[in-house]
PDB file of C-alpha atoms in Angstrom:
ATOM      1  CA  UNK I   1       0.000   0.000   0.000  1.00 84.00           C
ATOM      2  CA  UNK I   2       1.411   3.397  -0.978  1.00 85.00           C
ATOM      3  CA  UNK I   3       0.456   7.051  -0.672  1.00 83.00           C
ATOM      4  CA  UNK I   4       1.963   9.044  -3.498  1.00 86.00           C
ATOM      5  CA  UNK I   5       3.783  12.227  -2.640  1.00 81.00           C
ATOM      6  CA  UNK I   6       1.298  15.026  -2.075  1.00 85.00           C
ATOM      7  CA  UNK I   7       0.951  17.946   0.337  1.00 84.00           C
ATOM      8  CA  UNK I   8       4.490  17.226   1.471  1.00 83.00           C
ATOM      9  CA  UNK I   9       3.737  13.663   2.614  1.00 89.00           C
ATOM     10  CA  UNK I  10       4.620  10.269   1.172  1.00 93.00           C
ATOM     11  CA  UNK I  11       4.072   6.910   2.895  1.00 94.00           C
ATOM     12  CA  UNK I  12       4.205   3.204   2.175  1.00 96.00           C
ATOM     13  CA  UNK I  13       3.259  -0.024   3.922  1.00 96.00           C
ATOM     14  CA  UNK I  14       4.164  -3.600   2.990  1.00 96.00           C
ATOM     15  CA  UNK I  15       3.069  -6.685   4.922  1.00 97.00           C
ATOM     16  CA  UNK I  16       3.663 -10.352   4.184  1.00 96.00           C
ATOM     17  CA  UNK I  17       1.999 -13.289   5.919  1.00 97.00           C
ATOM     18  CA  UNK I  18       3.378 -16.652   4.937  1.00 94.00           C
ATOM     19  CA  UNK I  19       4.559 -20.077   5.955  1.00 94.00           C
ATOM     20  CA  UNK I  20       7.248 -22.231   4.375  1.00 92.00           C
ATOM     21  CA  UNK I  21       7.453 -25.975   5.056  1.00 92.00           C
ATOM     22  CA  UNK I  22      10.152 -28.374   3.903  1.00 89.00           C
ATOM     23  CA  UNK I  23      12.168 -31.358   5.070  1.00 87.00           C
ATOM     24  CA  UNK I  24      15.566 -29.675   4.820  1.00 83.00           C
ATOM     25  CA  UNK I  25      16.700 -26.053   4.588  1.00 81.00           C
ATOM     26  CA  UNK I  26      20.174 -25.290   3.289  1.00 65.00           C
ATOM     27  CA  UNK I  27      21.610 -21.795   3.192  1.00 51.00           C
ATOM     28  CA  UNK I  28      22.812 -21.369  -0.422  1.00 50.00           C
ATOM     29  CA  UNK I  29      25.792 -19.360   0.784  1.00 45.00           C
ATOM     30  CA  UNK I  30      27.323 -22.506   2.255  1.00 41.00           C
ATOM     31  CA  UNK I  31      29.810 -22.985   5.047  1.00 39.00           C
ATOM     32  CA  UNK I  32      30.923 -19.332   5.172  1.00 43.00           C
ATOM     33  CA  UNK I  33      27.671 -18.426   6.934  1.00 46.00           C
ATOM     34  CA  UNK I  34      26.813 -21.696   8.638  1.00 45.00           C
ATOM     35  CA  UNK I  35      24.726 -23.104   5.816  1.00 46.00           C
ATOM     36  CA  UNK I  36      26.739 -26.183   4.913  1.00 47.00           C
ATOM     37  CA  UNK I  37      25.833 -29.644   6.214  1.00 49.00           C
ATOM     38  CA  UNK I  38      27.751 -31.702   8.758  1.00 45.00           C
ATOM     39  CA  UNK I  39      27.018 -34.511  11.196  1.00 43.00           C
ATOM     40  CA  UNK I  40      26.199 -32.098  14.021  1.00 45.00           C
ATOM     41  CA  UNK I  41      24.784 -28.790  12.800  1.00 52.00           C
ATOM     42  CA  UNK I  42      21.115 -27.883  13.051  1.00 54.00           C
ATOM     43  CA  UNK I  43      20.391 -28.059   9.328  1.00 65.00           C
ATOM     44  CA  UNK I  44      21.483 -31.682   8.984  1.00 70.00           C
ATOM     45  CA  UNK I  45      18.667 -34.298   9.035  1.00 74.00           C
ATOM     46  CA  UNK I  46      18.666 -36.705  11.965  1.00 77.00           C
ATOM     47  CA  UNK I  47      17.883 -39.703   9.765  1.00 75.00           C
ATOM     48  CA  UNK I  48      18.264 -39.569   5.977  1.00 76.00           C
ATOM     49  CA  UNK I  49      16.269 -42.819   5.714  1.00 79.00           C
ATOM     50  CA  UNK I  50      13.132 -41.250   7.189  1.00 81.00           C
ATOM     51  CA  UNK I  51      12.495 -37.808   5.726  1.00 84.00           C
ATOM     52  CA  UNK I  52       8.973 -37.673   7.153  1.00 86.00           C
ATOM     53  CA  UNK I  53      10.480 -36.890  10.555  1.00 86.00           C
ATOM     54  CA  UNK I  54      12.184 -33.847   9.046  1.00 88.00           C
ATOM     55  CA  UNK I  55       9.015 -32.190   7.757  1.00 91.00           C
ATOM     56  CA  UNK I  56       8.495 -28.864   9.508  1.00 91.00           C
ATOM     57  CA  UNK I  57       8.847 -25.109   9.177  1.00 92.00           C
ATOM     58  CA  UNK I  58      11.754 -24.014   7.007  1.00 90.00           C
ATOM     59  CA  UNK I  59      14.777 -22.570   8.798  1.00 87.00           C
ATOM     60  CA  UNK I  60      14.192 -19.257   6.993  1.00 87.00           C
ATOM     61  CA  UNK I  61      10.420 -19.119   7.613  1.00 91.00           C
ATOM     62  CA  UNK I  62       9.189 -15.822   9.060  1.00 91.00           C
ATOM     63  CA  UNK I  63       5.430 -15.748   9.591  1.00 94.00           C
ATOM     64  CA  UNK I  64       5.055 -11.969   9.651  1.00 96.00           C
ATOM     65  CA  UNK I  65       7.124  -9.315   7.854  1.00 95.00           C
ATOM     66  CA  UNK I  66       6.101  -5.655   8.085  1.00 96.00           C
ATOM     67  CA  UNK I  67       7.775  -2.587   6.572  1.00 96.00           C
ATOM     68  CA  UNK I  68       6.648   1.030   6.964  1.00 96.00           C
ATOM     69  CA  UNK I  69       8.257   4.041   5.301  1.00 96.00           C
ATOM     70  CA  UNK I  70       7.388   7.723   5.266  1.00 95.00           C
ATOM     71  CA  UNK I  71       8.611  11.123   4.113  1.00 94.00           C
ATOM     72  CA  UNK I  72       7.330  14.437   5.469  1.00 93.00           C
ATOM     73  CA  UNK I  73       8.375  17.846   4.228  1.00 90.00           C
ATOM     74  CA  UNK I  74       7.663  20.230   7.083  1.00 88.00           C
ATOM     75  CA  UNK I  75       5.112  22.884   5.978  1.00 89.00           C
ATOM     76  CA  UNK I  76       7.240  25.777   7.226  1.00 85.00           C
ATOM     77  CA  UNK I  77       9.055  28.360   5.121  1.00 79.00           C
ATOM     78  CA  UNK I  78       8.572  30.322   1.925  1.00 78.00           C
ATOM     79  CA  UNK I  79       5.705  29.064  -0.266  1.00 78.00           C
ATOM     80  CA  UNK I  80       4.648  26.716   2.554  1.00 81.00           C
ATOM     81  CA  UNK I  81       1.589  26.662   4.790  1.00 81.00           C
ATOM     82  CA  UNK I  82       3.318  28.346   7.715  1.00 84.00           C
ATOM     83  CA  UNK I  83       5.674  31.352   7.591  1.00 75.00           C
ATOM     84  CA  UNK I  84       5.202  31.597   3.824  1.00 77.00           C
ATOM     85  CA  UNK I  85       6.257  35.259   3.729  1.00 79.00           C
ATOM     86  CA  UNK I  86       9.294  34.877   5.962  1.00 80.00           C
ATOM     87  CA  UNK I  87      12.454  36.815   5.081  1.00 81.00           C
ATOM     88  CA  UNK I  88      14.767  34.840   2.739  1.00 79.00           C
ATOM     89  CA  UNK I  89      17.581  34.946   5.281  1.00 79.00           C
ATOM     90  CA  UNK I  90      15.386  33.394   7.999  1.00 81.00           C
ATOM     91  CA  UNK I  91      14.044  30.864   5.514  1.00 78.00           C
ATOM     92  CA  UNK I  92      17.540  29.348   5.368  1.00 79.00           C
ATOM     93  CA  UNK I  93      17.047  28.476   9.051  1.00 82.00           C
ATOM     94  CA  UNK I  94      13.392  27.437   9.408  1.00 84.00           C
ATOM     95  CA  UNK I  95      12.466  26.352   5.873  1.00 83.00           C
ATOM     96  CA  UNK I  96      13.333  23.347   3.732  1.00 84.00           C
ATOM     97  CA  UNK I  97      13.317  20.712   6.499  1.00 91.00           C
ATOM     98  CA  UNK I  98      12.129  17.133   5.955  1.00 93.00           C
ATOM     99  CA  UNK I  99      11.854  13.963   8.044  1.00 95.00           C
ATOM    100  CA  UNK I 100      11.837  10.354   6.856  1.00 95.00           C
ATOM    101  CA  UNK I 101      11.868   6.940   8.452  1.00 95.00           C
ATOM    102  CA  UNK I 102      11.780   3.195   7.805  1.00 95.00           C
ATOM    103  CA  UNK I 103      10.405   0.735  10.357  1.00 95.00           C
ATOM    104  CA  UNK I 104      10.904  -3.018   9.892  1.00 94.00           C
ATOM    105  CA  UNK I 105       9.461  -5.905  11.894  1.00 94.00           C
ATOM    106  CA  UNK I 106       9.967  -9.625  11.294  1.00 93.00           C
ATOM    107  CA  UNK I 107       8.787 -12.506  13.458  1.00 93.00           C
ATOM    108  CA  UNK I 108      11.470 -14.951  14.563  1.00 90.00           C
ATOM    109  CA  UNK I 109      12.857 -17.901  12.642  1.00 90.00           C
ATOM    110  CA  UNK I 110      12.192 -21.465  13.870  1.00 92.00           C
ATOM    111  CA  UNK I 111      14.913 -23.669  15.334  1.00 91.00           C
ATOM    112  CA  UNK I 112      15.380 -27.140  16.800  1.00 92.00           C
ATOM    113  CA  UNK I 113      16.911 -28.138  20.123  1.00 93.00           C
ATOM    114  CA  UNK I 114      19.438 -30.917  19.596  1.00 92.00           C
ATOM    115  CA  UNK I 115      20.497 -33.669  21.970  1.00 92.00           C
ATOM    116  CA  UNK I 116      24.214 -33.547  21.211  1.00 89.00           C
ATOM    117  CA  UNK I 117      24.171 -37.366  20.946  1.00 91.00           C
ATOM    118  CA  UNK I 118      23.740 -39.794  18.052  1.00 90.00           C
ATOM    119  CA  UNK I 119      20.928 -41.888  19.493  1.00 88.00           C
ATOM    120  CA  UNK I 120      19.331 -43.070  16.241  1.00 83.00           C
ATOM    121  CA  UNK I 121      22.362 -43.835  14.078  1.00 80.00           C
ATOM    122  CA  UNK I 122      26.101 -43.276  13.965  1.00 80.00           C
ATOM    123  CA  UNK I 123      25.898 -40.522  11.349  1.00 77.00           C
ATOM    124  CA  UNK I 124      23.822 -37.663  12.777  1.00 82.00           C
ATOM    125  CA  UNK I 125      22.808 -36.088  16.058  1.00 86.00           C
ATOM    126  CA  UNK I 126      19.221 -36.524  17.169  1.00 90.00           C
ATOM    127  CA  UNK I 127      16.972 -33.771  18.450  1.00 91.00           C
ATOM    128  CA  UNK I 128      16.312 -33.499  22.176  1.00 94.00           C
ATOM    129  CA  UNK I 129      13.169 -34.852  23.810  1.00 95.00           C
ATOM    130  CA  UNK I 130      10.880 -32.408  25.622  1.00 94.00           C
ATOM    131  CA  UNK I 131      10.078 -33.232  29.250  1.00 93.00           C
ATOM    132  CA  UNK I 132       6.547 -32.273  30.241  1.00 90.00           C
ATOM    133  CA  UNK I 133       5.062 -29.063  28.842  1.00 91.00           C
ATOM    134  CA  UNK I 134       6.821 -27.388  25.947  1.00 92.00           C
ATOM    135  CA  UNK I 135       9.083 -24.631  27.357  1.00 93.00           C
ATOM    136  CA  UNK I 136       8.511 -21.053  26.254  1.00 93.00           C
ATOM    137  CA  UNK I 137      11.158 -19.235  24.230  1.00 93.00           C
ATOM    138  CA  UNK I 138      11.937 -15.980  26.020  1.00 91.00           C
ATOM    139  CA  UNK I 139      14.993 -13.735  26.131  1.00 91.00           C
ATOM    140  CA  UNK I 140      16.231 -13.667  29.723  1.00 90.00           C
ATOM    141  CA  UNK I 141      19.385 -12.908  31.648  1.00 90.00           C
ATOM    142  CA  UNK I 142      21.496 -15.535  33.406  1.00 88.00           C
ATOM    143  CA  UNK I 143      24.300 -14.472  35.796  1.00 88.00           C
ATOM    144  CA  UNK I 144      27.738 -14.974  34.282  1.00 85.00           C
ATOM    145  CA  UNK I 145      26.455 -15.294  30.697  1.00 84.00           C
ATOM    146  CA  UNK I 146      27.144 -12.587  28.111  1.00 80.00           C
ATOM    147  CA  UNK I 147      23.917 -11.689  26.375  1.00 82.00           C
ATOM    148  CA  UNK I 148      20.447 -13.148  26.924  1.00 88.00           C
ATOM    149  CA  UNK I 149      19.462 -16.799  26.595  1.00 91.00           C
ATOM    150  CA  UNK I 150      16.212 -18.251  25.224  1.00 92.00           C
ATOM    151  CA  UNK I 151      16.083 -21.026  27.856  1.00 93.00           C
ATOM    152  CA  UNK I 152      17.446 -20.607  31.380  1.00 90.00           C
ATOM    153  CA  UNK I 153      18.855 -24.147  31.344  1.00 90.00           C
ATOM    154  CA  UNK I 154      18.419 -27.549  29.691  1.00 91.00           C
ATOM    155  CA  UNK I 155      16.147 -28.897  32.445  1.00 91.00           C
ATOM    156  CA  UNK I 156      13.127 -29.103  30.134  1.00 93.00           C
ATOM    157  CA  UNK I 157      14.975 -31.383  27.691  1.00 95.00           C
ATOM    158  CA  UNK I 158      16.419 -34.886  27.719  1.00 94.00           C
ATOM    159  CA  UNK I 159      18.489 -37.161  25.511  1.00 94.00           C
ATOM    160  CA  UNK I 160      16.074 -39.408  23.572  1.00 93.00           C
ATOM    161  CA  UNK I 161      16.030 -43.164  24.054  1.00 92.00           C
ATOM    162  CA  UNK I 162      18.343 -45.276  21.861  1.00 91.00           C
ATOM    163  CA  UNK I 163      16.901 -45.756  18.392  1.00 88.00           C
ATOM    164  CA  UNK I 164      14.734 -42.612  18.515  1.00 88.00           C
ATOM    165  CA  UNK I 165      15.193 -39.113  17.105  1.00 88.00           C
ATOM    166  CA  UNK I 166      13.587 -36.925  19.772  1.00 90.00           C
ATOM    167  CA  UNK I 167      11.103 -34.091  19.189  1.00 91.00           C
ATOM    168  CA  UNK I 168      10.036 -32.673  15.841  1.00 90.00           C
ATOM    169  CA  UNK I 169      12.084 -30.353  13.668  1.00 90.00           C
ATOM    170  CA  UNK I 170      11.925 -26.573  14.146  1.00 92.00           C
ATOM    171  CA  UNK I 171       9.321 -26.721  16.908  1.00 93.00           C
ATOM    172  CA  UNK I 172      10.564 -23.513  18.574  1.00 94.00           C
ATOM    173  CA  UNK I 173      10.472 -19.941  17.301  1.00 93.00           C
ATOM    174  CA  UNK I 174      13.214 -17.450  18.112  1.00 91.00           C
ATOM    175  CA  UNK I 175      12.417 -13.890  19.236  1.00 90.00           C
ATOM    176  CA  UNK I 176      11.485 -11.485  16.465  1.00 90.00           C
ATOM    177  CA  UNK I 177      13.431  -8.617  14.934  1.00 89.00           C
ATOM    178  CA  UNK I 178      12.559  -4.939  14.650  1.00 91.00           C
ATOM    179  CA  UNK I 179      14.462  -1.836  13.646  1.00 91.00           C
ATOM    180  CA  UNK I 180      13.859   1.874  13.082  1.00 93.00           C
ATOM    181  CA  UNK I 181      15.918   4.070  10.735  1.00 94.00           C
ATOM    182  CA  UNK I 182      15.408   7.839  10.701  1.00 95.00           C
ATOM    183  CA  UNK I 183      16.587  10.669   8.506  1.00 95.00           C
ATOM    184  CA  UNK I 184      16.591  14.465   8.714  1.00 95.00           C
ATOM    185  CA  UNK I 185      17.075  16.621   5.633  1.00 94.00           C
ATOM    186  CA  UNK I 186      17.533  20.340   4.967  1.00 92.00           C
ATOM    187  CA  UNK I 187      17.401  22.033   1.569  1.00 88.00           C
ATOM    188  CA  UNK I 188      19.107  25.391   1.077  1.00 87.00           C
ATOM    189  CA  UNK I 189      17.903  27.398  -1.934  1.00 81.00           C
ATOM    190  CA  UNK I 190      21.063  29.176  -3.052  1.00 81.00           C
ATOM    191  CA  UNK I 191      19.678  30.439  -6.364  1.00 81.00           C
ATOM    192  CA  UNK I 192      16.772  29.534  -8.639  1.00 80.00           C
ATOM    193  CA  UNK I 193      18.978  26.886 -10.213  1.00 85.00           C
ATOM    194  CA  UNK I 194      21.263  25.713  -7.419  1.00 88.00           C
ATOM    195  CA  UNK I 195      20.151  23.970  -4.213  1.00 88.00           C
ATOM    196  CA  UNK I 196      22.290  22.515  -1.449  1.00 90.00           C
ATOM    197  CA  UNK I 197      20.916  19.453   0.349  1.00 91.00           C
ATOM    198  CA  UNK I 198      22.105  18.318   3.783  1.00 93.00           C
ATOM    199  CA  UNK I 199      21.120  14.917   5.222  1.00 93.00           C
ATOM    200  CA  UNK I 200      21.634  13.229   8.582  1.00 95.00           C
ATOM    201  CA  UNK I 201      20.793   9.509   8.473  1.00 93.00           C
ATOM    202  CA  UNK I 202      20.466   7.425  11.641  1.00 93.00           C
ATOM    203  CA  UNK I 203      20.430   3.639  11.293  1.00 90.00           C
ATOM    204  CA  UNK I 204      19.007   1.723  14.274  1.00 90.00           C
ATOM    205  CA  UNK I 205      17.977   5.090  15.668  1.00 92.00           C
ATOM    206  CA  UNK I 206      16.815   3.686  19.025  1.00 92.00           C
ATOM    207  CA  UNK I 207      20.007   1.621  19.444  1.00 90.00           C
ATOM    208  CA  UNK I 208      17.823  -1.456  19.903  1.00 88.00           C
ATOM    209  CA  UNK I 209      19.666  -4.818  20.027  1.00 85.00           C
ATOM    210  CA  UNK I 210      18.361  -7.804  18.072  1.00 86.00           C
ATOM    211  CA  UNK I 211      19.705 -11.222  19.010  1.00 85.00           C
ATOM    212  CA  UNK I 212      20.133 -14.356  16.911  1.00 78.00           C
ATOM    213  CA  UNK I 213      18.551 -17.676  17.764  1.00 81.00           C
ATOM    214  CA  UNK I 214      20.958 -20.294  19.202  1.00 85.00           C
ATOM    215  CA  UNK I 215      21.302 -21.993  15.801  1.00 83.00           C
ATOM    216  CA  UNK I 216      22.965 -18.961  14.181  1.00 78.00           C
ATOM    217  CA  UNK I 217      24.439 -17.100  17.155  1.00 79.00           C
ATOM    218  CA  UNK I 218      28.161 -16.354  17.034  1.00 77.00           C
ATOM    219  CA  UNK I 219      28.404 -17.638  20.620  1.00 79.00           C
ATOM    220  CA  UNK I 220      25.546 -20.041  21.225  1.00 83.00           C
ATOM    221  CA  UNK I 221      24.299 -23.530  20.452  1.00 87.00           C
ATOM    222  CA  UNK I 222      20.973 -25.408  20.211  1.00 90.00           C
ATOM    223  CA  UNK I 223      22.608 -28.531  21.700  1.00 92.00           C
ATOM    224  CA  UNK I 224      21.660 -29.322  25.311  1.00 93.00           C
ATOM    225  CA  UNK I 225      25.149 -30.740  25.951  1.00 92.00           C
ATOM    226  CA  UNK I 226      26.909 -27.565  24.849  1.00 90.00           C
ATOM    227  CA  UNK I 227      28.399 -25.164  27.407  1.00 89.00           C
ATOM    228  CA  UNK I 228      26.792 -22.290  25.454  1.00 89.00           C
ATOM    229  CA  UNK I 229      23.354 -23.904  25.116  1.00 91.00           C
ATOM    230  CA  UNK I 230      20.508 -21.455  24.357  1.00 89.00           C
ATOM    231  CA  UNK I 231      22.816 -18.433  24.238  1.00 88.00           C
ATOM    232  CA  UNK I 232      22.031 -15.782  21.618  1.00 85.00           C
ATOM    233  CA  UNK I 233      25.131 -13.614  21.701  1.00 77.00           C
ATOM    234  CA  UNK I 234      25.732 -11.504  19.846  1.00 64.00           C
ATOM    235  CA  UNK I 235      23.601  -8.878  18.221  1.00 51.00           C
ATOM    236  CA  UNK I 236      22.537  -9.400  14.649  1.00 50.00           C
ATOM    237  CA  UNK I 237      24.614  -7.466  12.147  1.00 47.00           C
ATOM    238  CA  UNK I 238      24.211  -6.502   8.514  1.00 47.00           C
ATOM    239  CA  UNK I 239      26.165  -8.981   6.378  1.00 44.00           C
ATOM    240  CA  UNK I 240      27.271  -7.924   2.894  1.00 42.00           C
ATOM    241  CA  UNK I 241      24.514  -8.159   0.301  1.00 42.00           C
ATOM    242  CA  UNK I 242      26.499 -10.925  -1.380  1.00 40.00           C
ATOM    243  CA  UNK I 243      25.850 -13.148   1.644  1.00 42.00           C
ATOM    244  CA  UNK I 244      22.181 -12.643   2.368  1.00 42.00           C
ATOM    245  CA  UNK I 245      18.961 -11.557   0.714  1.00 37.00           C
ATOM    246  CA  UNK I 246      17.443  -9.976   3.830  1.00 41.00           C
ATOM    247  CA  UNK I 247      19.496  -7.319   5.559  1.00 44.00           C
ATOM    248  CA  UNK I 248      19.132  -7.597   9.325  1.00 47.00           C
ATOM    249  CA  UNK I 249      20.165  -4.050  10.165  1.00 49.00           C
ATOM    250  CA  UNK I 250      23.042  -2.509  12.055  1.00 55.00           C
ATOM    251  CA  UNK I 251      24.172  -4.011  15.361  1.00 71.00           C
ATOM    252  CA  UNK I 252      24.371  -0.587  17.022  1.00 79.00           C
ATOM    253  CA  UNK I 253      23.302   2.936  16.152  1.00 86.00           C
ATOM    254  CA  UNK I 254      25.124   4.338  13.122  1.00 88.00           C
ATOM    255  CA  UNK I 255      24.929   8.013  12.094  1.00 92.00           C
ATOM    256  CA  UNK I 256      26.127   9.371   8.770  1.00 92.00           C
ATOM    257  CA  UNK I 257      26.008  12.816   7.170  1.00 94.00           C
ATOM    258  CA  UNK I 258      25.800  13.805   3.520  1.00 93.00           C
ATOM    259  CA  UNK I 259      25.974  17.048   1.556  1.00 92.00           C
ATOM    260  CA  UNK I 260      24.834  17.243  -2.068  1.00 91.00           C
ATOM    261  CA  UNK I 261      24.605  20.022  -4.639  1.00 90.00           C
ATOM    262  CA  UNK I 262      21.528  19.956  -6.893  1.00 87.00           C
ATOM    263  CA  UNK I 263      21.071  21.915 -10.113  1.00 84.00           C
TER     264      UNK I 263
END
């Protein structure tokens, strides 16, 4: 949905609701970003002879994706709604300002909790069994651990019995992602032909951290036998566009300035 530029305002909204199901998700980038297969990583099937057990949400599935963008030219200054007859010298101060922003929200990706043991065969790790009620995924602090964890400990999980593969694939959903980018612009009318444009652009304007799920965290693991089980450190970063289709934003607030001559 889009509002064309008019009366100094432009806005857009895009929303996607979807669900992707498969029996194996492989990052096309390969081992450089954790997408390759091995006997232990989370993308490797537990039993290649029984693919029905692998059917579940795709590793890259995000149920909700929302993007909002807007541009507002402030109605102040010469030939504007307010202060339209202001002196040209003062117009260089109060006129020509604009604000813009982009807000992005994505629900979390699914992940599996692994047992860390090869209970079904000698080739691949099985997934962990769930003891009792399914535990809730929630970012929480644990003393002595850098960054939040999605489970306080592995007490809700167990190693499956010999010959079994544990719980289903991708039964948990990691916390979602959101980010806000803002921009401030100022146009200086030097002459009828020449204009000078100044921009201040703020990425991750609220300095909000987004954390990976244990499967992809730089310091974390979905295996209940790992010393970094359920850890999500560290913040998501923006990989080069050659490595990913979806940019995940800046890890911390980034501010840049630009100056451009228009004629």
